[in-house]
């Protein structure tokens, strides 16, 4: 078989430098840095009214296509030698784009909650009982309005990101929209990351699920797996499908990632596999209303503080 043709590079939309908050960020401060993942989180002010903005910078994976490798090892890549010893040598290499691209996420205007979310803090393990959820967590979520989900409604109503939808089942009870997560660059299949957003507005998290929702969960699993295999060629046994608890936002959604990808939040302290959730509910309908849920929270988070004070 011959080499596959390279996919055409997506056209970049022209950005108005004078208006975009990225170019007007003043006095950026590092909120957090994850060096092993080549990630940095910044906070700064924008405009004369000094509105807050959060900027997330992430080094993109190497372009390992034939065209990408050819450009990497071309004379356009600048080298500065750092060490030479017998057969070993090291260099600071400065390749041309796309190898030097930096994935950039801008949250603007950002709220205090966004700034707190991305600020480095000590974390601790929290055990939330079913009663804790009803008496502490649920009232807290209602009072704090923790992270707006308007952007989710925009997707479900086709006001935003409609061109990114991979699959949709429009059924109001068991339907969902499947689309790429913002963390995925849409190129590297090994780091494949999609999410399913349910059409129902009355489900916030795992805590709301019972036997009445089994058709919804099974539908998302089967049709999500089928859509991903058809679109990206990734078979179901190569997928990790899971919920987060606690989730970043409270509209029920499910994560689909390539098992080869060490996705953020895929560890045992936060991820709950969809197959396990289905089986647990089949065993006991109110399993997630009664179960003590263990998660990792930031030490200074108000909810973590409240839950820590419970007996």
Tab-separated table of C-alpha atoms in Angstrom, residues 4 13 26 28 59 81 95 105 218 230 268 298:
chain	number	residue	atom	x	y	z
A	4	UNK	CA	-1.995	7.933	2.402
A	13	UNK	CA	-10.200	32.181	10.518
A	26	UNK	CA	-2.401	42.575	30.367
A	28	UNK	CA	-0.526	37.708	32.763
A	59	UNK	CA	1.869	22.342	23.224
A	81	UNK	CA	23.947	22.587	19.435
A	95	UNK	CA	10.892	23.774	13.722
A	105	UNK	CA	-8.166	28.292	24.972
A	218	UNK	CA	-27.469	2.139	26.709
A	230	UNK	CA	-17.697	4.974	11.487
A	268	UNK	CA	-10.055	6.222	39.635
A	298	UNK	CA	-9.310	21.543	46.031
